[in-house]
């Protein structure tokens, strides 16, 4: 039986004071949560989050990393640096990084490999744009994004990863994929992995992301192949985030 994983992606939000209030609020409500919970925070706040969450039921991680292990890469952050702050997770291939920072499928696969080499669990984001959905190539796009990682690291690597299906048109727009739309792509991803390794496929946690909030979480998380959520805007409000966690 797969456990649900609800993870907050804070993106470029927060401050020391805001984070303190947000984390205190989430911690106060965790008693009623049975899902696994994590927060993926901006790099400068990892020390704060580590100090606040060590010993709690909430794991933490980052939103990006370098594909390089170390060296003259100004401005970059390595997987081992994230391990220094006891990160469990790191998001790779978020659509904002693919679209705004030009990250290719191959670069995302390299980052995924770097994360796993350091013992971090990558949260691999995949998903189609509105144009791609309207062009009926959603499955082809998601398959291509998955294949880049499988080609580099093998299907067995997915036993140590999380996949997040995030339709780009649903991110930050208030437009959520319907439970049926999301379930169809989740089932496609699992079937694709199953063709290569049935055991890995059954154990693979596939999160949904894209305008998930308290009001739609129960229905989305009730779908057979939706194993959690990757939450943007709603993760910045303790009560809203906790409501999603309780739905998981
Ligand atoms: P929103 O929940 O704000 O739509 O963002 C989703 C997302 O991009 C999570 O990674």
CSV table of N, CA and C in Angstrom, one decimal, residues 138-209:
chain,number,residue,atom,x,y,z
A,138,UNK,N,-0.3,15.1,-24.7
A,138,UNK,CA,0.0,15.0,-23.2
A,138,UNK,C,0.8,13.8,-22.9
A,139,UNK,N,0.3,12.6,-23.4
A,139,UNK,CA,1.0,11.3,-23.0
A,139,UNK,C,2.4,11.3,-23.6
A,140,UNK,N,2.5,11.8,-24.9
A,140,UNK,CA,3.9,11.8,-25.5
A,140,UNK,C,4.9,12.7,-24.7
A,141,UNK,N,4.4,13.8,-24.3
A,141,UNK,CA,5.3,14.7,-23.5
A,141,UNK,C,5.7,14.1,-22.2
A,142,UNK,N,4.7,13.6,-21.5
A,142,UNK,CA,5.0,13.0,-20.2
A,142,UNK,C,6.0,11.8,-20.4
A,143,UNK,N,5.7,11.0,-21.4
A,143,UNK,CA,6.5,9.8,-21.7
A,143,UNK,C,8.0,10.3,-22.0
A,144,UNK,N,8.1,11.3,-22.8
A,144,UNK,CA,9.5,11.8,-23.1
A,144,UNK,C,10.2,12.3,-21.9
A,145,UNK,N,9.5,13.0,-21.0
A,145,UNK,CA,10.1,13.5,-19.8
A,145,UNK,C,10.5,12.3,-18.9
A,146,UNK,N,9.7,11.3,-18.8
A,146,UNK,CA,10.0,10.1,-17.9
A,146,UNK,C,11.2,9.3,-18.6
A,147,UNK,N,11.1,9.2,-19.9
A,147,UNK,CA,12.1,8.4,-20.6
A,147,UNK,C,13.5,8.9,-20.4
A,148,UNK,N,13.7,10.3,-20.4
A,148,UNK,CA,15.0,10.8,-20.2
A,148,UNK,C,15.6,10.3,-18.9
A,149,UNK,N,14.8,10.3,-17.9
A,149,UNK,CA,15.3,9.8,-16.6
A,149,UNK,C,15.5,8.3,-16.6
A,150,UNK,N,14.6,7.6,-17.1
A,150,UNK,CA,14.8,6.1,-17.2
A,150,UNK,C,16.0,5.7,-18.0
A,151,UNK,N,16.2,6.5,-19.1
A,151,UNK,CA,17.4,6.2,-19.9
A,151,UNK,C,18.7,6.4,-19.2
A,152,UNK,N,18.7,7.4,-18.4
A,152,UNK,CA,20.0,7.8,-17.7
A,152,UNK,C,20.2,6.9,-16.4
A,153,UNK,N,19.1,6.7,-15.7
A,153,UNK,CA,19.3,6.1,-14.3
A,153,UNK,C,18.6,4.7,-14.2
A,154,UNK,N,17.8,4.3,-15.2
A,154,UNK,CA,17.2,3.0,-15.1
A,154,UNK,C,15.9,3.1,-14.4
A,155,UNK,N,15.0,2.1,-14.7
A,155,UNK,CA,13.6,2.2,-14.1
A,155,UNK,C,13.7,1.9,-12.6
A,156,UNK,N,14.7,1.1,-12.2
A,156,UNK,CA,14.8,0.8,-10.8
A,156,UNK,C,15.1,2.0,-9.9
A,157,UNK,N,15.6,3.1,-10.6
A,157,UNK,CA,15.9,4.3,-9.8
A,157,UNK,C,14.6,4.9,-9.3
A,158,UNK,N,13.5,4.6,-9.9
A,158,UNK,CA,12.2,5.2,-9.5
A,158,UNK,C,11.7,4.6,-8.2
A,159,UNK,N,12.3,3.5,-7.7
A,159,UNK,CA,12.0,3.0,-6.4
A,159,UNK,C,12.5,4.0,-5.3
A,160,UNK,N,13.4,4.9,-5.7
A,160,UNK,CA,14.0,5.9,-4.8
A,160,UNK,C,13.7,7.3,-5.2
A,161,UNK,N,12.5,7.5,-5.8
A,161,UNK,CA,12.1,8.8,-6.3
A,161,UNK,C,10.6,8.9,-6.2
A,162,UNK,N,10.1,10.2,-6.3
A,162,UNK,CA,8.7,10.5,-6.4
A,162,UNK,C,8.5,11.2,-7.7
A,163,UNK,N,7.4,10.9,-8.3
A,163,UNK,CA,7.0,11.6,-9.6
A,163,UNK,C,5.9,12.6,-9.2
A,164,UNK,N,5.9,13.8,-9.7
A,164,UNK,CA,4.8,14.8,-9.6
A,164,UNK,C,4.3,15.1,-11.0
A,165,UNK,N,3.0,14.8,-11.2
A,165,UNK,CA,2.4,15.2,-12.5
A,165,UNK,C,1.8,16.6,-12.2
A,166,UNK,N,2.4,17.5,-13.0
A,166,UNK,CA,1.9,18.9,-12.8
A,166,UNK,C,1.6,19.5,-14.2
A,167,UNK,N,0.3,19.4,-14.6
A,167,UNK,CA,-0.1,20.0,-15.9
A,167,UNK,C,0.2,21.5,-15.8
A,168,UNK,N,1.0,22.0,-16.7
A,168,UNK,CA,1.5,23.4,-16.6
A,168,UNK,C,0.4,24.4,-16.6
A,169,UNK,N,-0.7,24.1,-17.3
A,169,UNK,CA,-1.8,25.0,-17.4
A,169,UNK,C,-2.6,25.1,-16.1
A,170,UNK,N,-2.3,24.2,-15.2
A,170,UNK,CA,-3.0,24.2,-13.9
A,170,UNK,C,-2.2,24.8,-12.8
A,171,UNK,N,-1.0,25.2,-13.1
A,171,UNK,CA,-0.1,25.7,-12.0
A,171,UNK,C,-0.3,27.2,-11.8
A,172,UNK,N,-0.7,27.5,-10.6
A,172,UNK,CA,-0.8,28.9,-10.2
A,172,UNK,C,-2.0,29.7,-11.0
A,173,UNK,N,-2.8,28.9,-11.6
A,173,UNK,CA,-3.9,29.5,-12.4
A,173,UNK,C,-5.2,29.5,-11.8
A,174,UNK,N,-5.4,28.6,-10.7
A,174,UNK,CA,-6.7,28.4,-10.2
A,174,UNK,C,-7.5,27.4,-10.9
A,175,UNK,N,-7.0,27.0,-12.1
A,175,UNK,CA,-7.6,25.9,-12.9
A,175,UNK,C,-7.0,24.6,-12.5
A,176,UNK,N,-7.8,23.7,-11.9
A,176,UNK,CA,-7.3,22.4,-11.5
A,176,UNK,C,-7.7,21.4,-12.6
A,177,UNK,N,-6.8,20.4,-12.8
A,177,UNK,CA,-7.2,19.3,-13.7
A,177,UNK,C,-8.4,18.6,-12.9
A,178,UNK,N,-9.4,18.2,-13.7
A,178,UNK,CA,-10.4,17.4,-13.0
A,178,UNK,C,-9.8,16.1,-12.5
A,179,UNK,N,-10.5,15.5,-11.5
A,179,UNK,CA,-10.0,14.3,-11.0
A,179,UNK,C,-9.8,13.2,-12.1
A,180,UNK,N,-10.7,13.2,-13.0
A,180,UNK,CA,-10.6,12.2,-14.1
A,180,UNK,C,-9.4,12.5,-15.0
A,181,UNK,N,-9.2,13.8,-15.3
A,181,UNK,CA,-8.1,14.2,-16.2
A,181,UNK,C,-6.8,13.8,-15.5
A,182,UNK,N,-6.7,14.1,-14.2
A,182,UNK,CA,-5.4,13.8,-13.5
A,182,UNK,C,-5.2,12.3,-13.4
A,183,UNK,N,-6.3,11.6,-13.0
A,183,UNK,CA,-6.2,10.2,-12.8
A,183,UNK,C,-5.7,9.5,-14.1
A,184,UNK,N,-6.2,10.0,-15.3
A,184,UNK,CA,-5.9,9.4,-16.5
A,184,UNK,C,-4.4,9.5,-16.8
A,185,UNK,N,-3.8,10.6,-16.5
A,185,UNK,CA,-2.3,10.7,-16.7
A,185,UNK,C,-1.5,10.0,-15.7
A,186,UNK,N,-2.0,10.0,-14.4
A,186,UNK,CA,-1.3,9.2,-13.4
A,186,UNK,C,-1.3,7.7,-13.8
A,187,UNK,N,-2.5,7.2,-14.2
A,187,UNK,CA,-2.6,5.8,-14.6
A,187,UNK,C,-1.6,5.5,-15.8
A,188,UNK,N,-1.5,6.5,-16.7
A,188,UNK,CA,-0.6,6.3,-17.9
A,188,UNK,C,0.8,6.2,-17.4
A,189,UNK,N,1.2,7.1,-16.5
A,189,UNK,CA,2.6,7.1,-16.0
A,189,UNK,C,2.9,5.7,-15.3
A,190,UNK,N,1.9,5.3,-14.5
A,190,UNK,CA,2.1,4.0,-13.8
A,190,UNK,C,2.2,2.8,-14.8
A,191,UNK,N,1.3,2.9,-15.7
A,191,UNK,CA,1.3,1.8,-16.7
A,191,UNK,C,2.6,1.7,-17.5
A,192,UNK,N,3.1,2.9,-17.8
A,192,UNK,CA,4.4,3.0,-18.5
A,192,UNK,C,5.5,2.4,-17.7
A,193,UNK,N,5.6,2.7,-16.4
A,193,UNK,CA,6.6,2.1,-15.6
A,193,UNK,C,6.4,0.6,-15.4
A,194,UNK,N,5.1,0.2,-15.3
A,194,UNK,CA,4.8,-1.2,-15.1
A,194,UNK,C,5.3,-2.1,-16.3
A,195,UNK,N,5.3,-1.5,-17.5
A,195,UNK,CA,5.8,-2.2,-18.6
A,195,UNK,C,7.3,-2.6,-18.4
A,196,UNK,N,8.0,-1.8,-17.6
A,196,UNK,CA,9.4,-2.1,-17.4
A,196,UNK,C,9.6,-2.8,-16.1
A,197,UNK,N,8.8,-2.5,-15.1
A,197,UNK,CA,9.0,-3.1,-13.7
A,197,UNK,C,7.7,-3.0,-12.9
A,198,UNK,N,7.0,-4.1,-12.8
A,198,UNK,CA,5.7,-4.0,-12.1
A,198,UNK,C,5.8,-3.7,-10.6
A,199,UNK,N,6.9,-4.1,-10.0
A,199,UNK,CA,7.0,-3.9,-8.5
A,199,UNK,C,7.3,-2.4,-8.3
A,200,UNK,N,8.2,-1.8,-9.1
A,200,UNK,CA,8.5,-0.4,-9.0
A,200,UNK,C,7.2,0.4,-9.3
A,201,UNK,N,6.5,0.0,-10.3
A,201,UNK,CA,5.3,0.7,-10.6
A,201,UNK,C,4.3,0.8,-9.5
A,202,UNK,N,4.1,-0.4,-8.8
A,202,UNK,CA,3.1,-0.4,-7.7
A,202,UNK,C,3.5,0.4,-6.5
A,203,UNK,N,4.8,0.5,-6.3
A,203,UNK,CA,5.3,1.3,-5.2
A,203,UNK,C,5.5,2.8,-5.5
A,204,UNK,N,5.4,3.2,-6.7
A,204,UNK,CA,5.8,4.6,-7.1
A,204,UNK,C,4.7,5.6,-6.6
A,205,UNK,N,5.2,6.5,-5.8
A,205,UNK,CA,4.3,7.6,-5.4
A,205,UNK,C,4.3,8.7,-6.5
A,206,UNK,N,3.0,8.9,-7.0
A,206,UNK,CA,2.8,9.9,-8.1
A,206,UNK,C,1.9,11.0,-7.5
A,207,UNK,N,2.5,12.2,-7.3
A,207,UNK,CA,1.8,13.3,-6.7
A,207,UNK,C,1.1,14.1,-7.9
A,208,UNK,N,0.0,14.7,-7.5
A,208,UNK,CA,-0.6,15.7,-8.5
A,208,UNK,C,-0.2,17.1,-8.0
A,209,UNK,N,0.1,18.0,-8.9
A,209,UNK,CA,0.3,19.4,-8.6
A,209,UNK,C,-0.3,20.3,-9.6
